[in-house]
């Protein structure tokens, strides 16, 4: 019996998810540039690609990736997202004179053409499609395409914002057509709104588009009303477009993570995509002359890590913006290193999001409440606030104008930040302690440290273990699913909106994961929790699997499968998708919300609504009074 069961390790290894990370890049895409003077376009330079690729080589990351060749996109592929007229017009650009190119360019916003850009644009799409094929056929698990020109601003019949064709929109159509894919998630973490992607899928419930972007109450480019939080999608696609406007510059790591925990991840888990695209623009990182945000390059390791738990790990990252060459190169490395599976760096000094970010979070959550199973907001969200934002617009526009000016000054002053320290993966990834006569699973080492062995094998007692670990390592995060989460939807809600934010803010040095007998949590959910929590403590995780009876009783099918899921997710295998989640039970929802409210006074990352707005709706202010307060705050 024992040997038959142990043979199963091999069987599981065979059916296990594909491994490897693709890197799709070709120097040819550096061979076009701005040929005239245009302050709006001068930041989009060929070096953006070369510095990113060189950094990947210097960090030894490029050689660890599977190098996938690029190709040109066909007309049919371009037409998946563009009109014939537009394609035919762009086709003429390689033969145009400089003057003709300038005139052609002028009909679009913030973009430039070059005799070789049409060629590069076809390669950028082709590179993205090669990445999709590599991931979907199982040649690799995930990957990144380093491309120029970027894509997310380009529309059906228009170039825009340095973009000629919409690489990711075409790839999403392509993936749905070529492979049996029902749901695609596009996460656009570029600092600009990818309005081209929004327009492409606005009425399509099979593609969920998420974007955060510098907005400043419509004061920032592309200055669209449609970029605000209330553009939730149209008709059948209502609820499948998520816009998070940043109304102030200087957003930090905590603001980005807050939006992931309280907006994107709960919706993404409920949606359950079959494939994830990232519109990976790094102008949302510190030092960027466009974004003026303060999130550091290592945050992209965490954003990537959190997204890897979706769609069974099938993730395609495609470069969009990013104009500070130092910040760009570092951020690309953080992203690729996380795709490769190295533990994410420690995230110190996290706290609650700023007031402006909280307002945005509350607005998005209330706009999407009709479509997704959010916990009821703390207070009835303010139609008041929306009115207020409109009334404020005059004042705000001036305000943002001023900030824009300050921002430009800051750029000249040059922002500085620390280069992320190199991330070292320990030589042994996962050790397993099992009774001596049982074979350890593939790809694991048997625990060698006698301390660990004693802890696991002899005590087998959670209470005792806790004390021991606490004594030896000083930092412990104890993870207990809150009482009452009786279904997987409720459990995941608790993990995403309570456990993760709290754990990230606590910043443990070790994660201890205890699974008692009869925990009621299913195997796939355990795999999810195990994967997600590995973003903490540099991946240092101690999983304790308690089984009934003596250690030898582990030889029953159920425990064996559970052990398999545990060890696979500890090794970094993608957790299996849980499938679309329904709404948690109302009583679980209430219990979680009460807990969240109680804890948010101590843990800022648990907040999901603005201070002022909570006060406002509690005390039923008159609109005039609110206006006064806001004006006072602004003056103060
Ligand atoms: C891809 C991207 C930005 C265009 C900014 C124009 N485009 N002001 O980041
Ligand atoms: Zn951008």
GROMACS .gro file of C-alpha atoms and ligand atoms in nm, residues 39-41 43-44 48 109-111 149-153 160-163 190-192 220-222 281-283 288 290 319-323, ligand 1:
model
   43
   39UNK     CA    1   0.811   6.748  -2.572
   40UNK     CA    2   0.513   6.514  -2.520
   41UNK     CA    3   0.686   6.225  -2.696
   43UNK     CA    4   1.043   6.023  -2.324
   44UNK     CA    5   0.949   5.724  -2.539
   48UNK     CA    6   1.365   5.172  -2.265
  109UNK     CA    7  -0.287   6.244  -2.968
  110UNK     CA    8   0.060   6.216  -2.811
  111UNK     CA    9   0.210   5.968  -3.055
  149UNK     CA   10   0.558   5.037  -2.935
  150UNK     CA   11   0.327   4.988  -2.635
  151UNK     CA   12  -0.042   4.918  -2.695
  152UNK     CA   13  -0.301   5.005  -2.433
  153UNK     CA   14  -0.395   5.356  -2.560
  160UNK     CA   15  -0.265   5.733  -2.925
  161UNK     CA   16  -0.020   5.780  -2.636
  162UNK     CA   17   0.285   5.622  -2.808
  163UNK     CA   18   0.068   5.322  -2.908
  190UNK     CA   19   0.054   5.134  -1.600
  191UNK     CA   20   0.003   5.482  -1.453
  192UNK     CA   21  -0.210   5.589  -1.751
  220UNK     CA   22  -0.434   6.435  -1.608
  221UNK     CA   23  -0.389   6.295  -1.958
  222UNK     CA   24  -0.589   6.159  -2.140
  281UNK     CA   25   0.366   4.971  -1.753
  282UNK     CA   26   0.622   5.086  -1.500
  283UNK     CA   27   0.550   5.457  -1.517
  288UNK     CA   28   0.883   5.830  -1.338
  290UNK     CA   29   0.486   6.091  -1.612
  319UNK     CA   30   0.542   4.596  -2.137
  320UNK     CA   31   0.353   4.924  -2.175
  321UNK     CA   32   0.497   5.251  -2.034
  322UNK     CA   33   0.788   5.333  -1.800
  323UNK     CA   34   1.010   5.632  -1.869
  637LIG     C1   35   0.212   5.365  -2.291
  637LIG     C2   36   0.217   5.496  -2.218
  637LIG     C3   37   0.179   5.732  -2.221
  637LIG     C4   38   0.145   5.845  -2.311
  637LIG     C5   39   0.156   5.977  -2.237
  637LIG     C6   40   0.125   6.093  -2.325
  637LIG     N1   41   0.176   5.605  -2.285
  637LIG     N2   42   0.125   6.216  -2.256
  637LIG     O1   43   0.261   5.501  -2.106
   0.00000   0.00000   0.00000
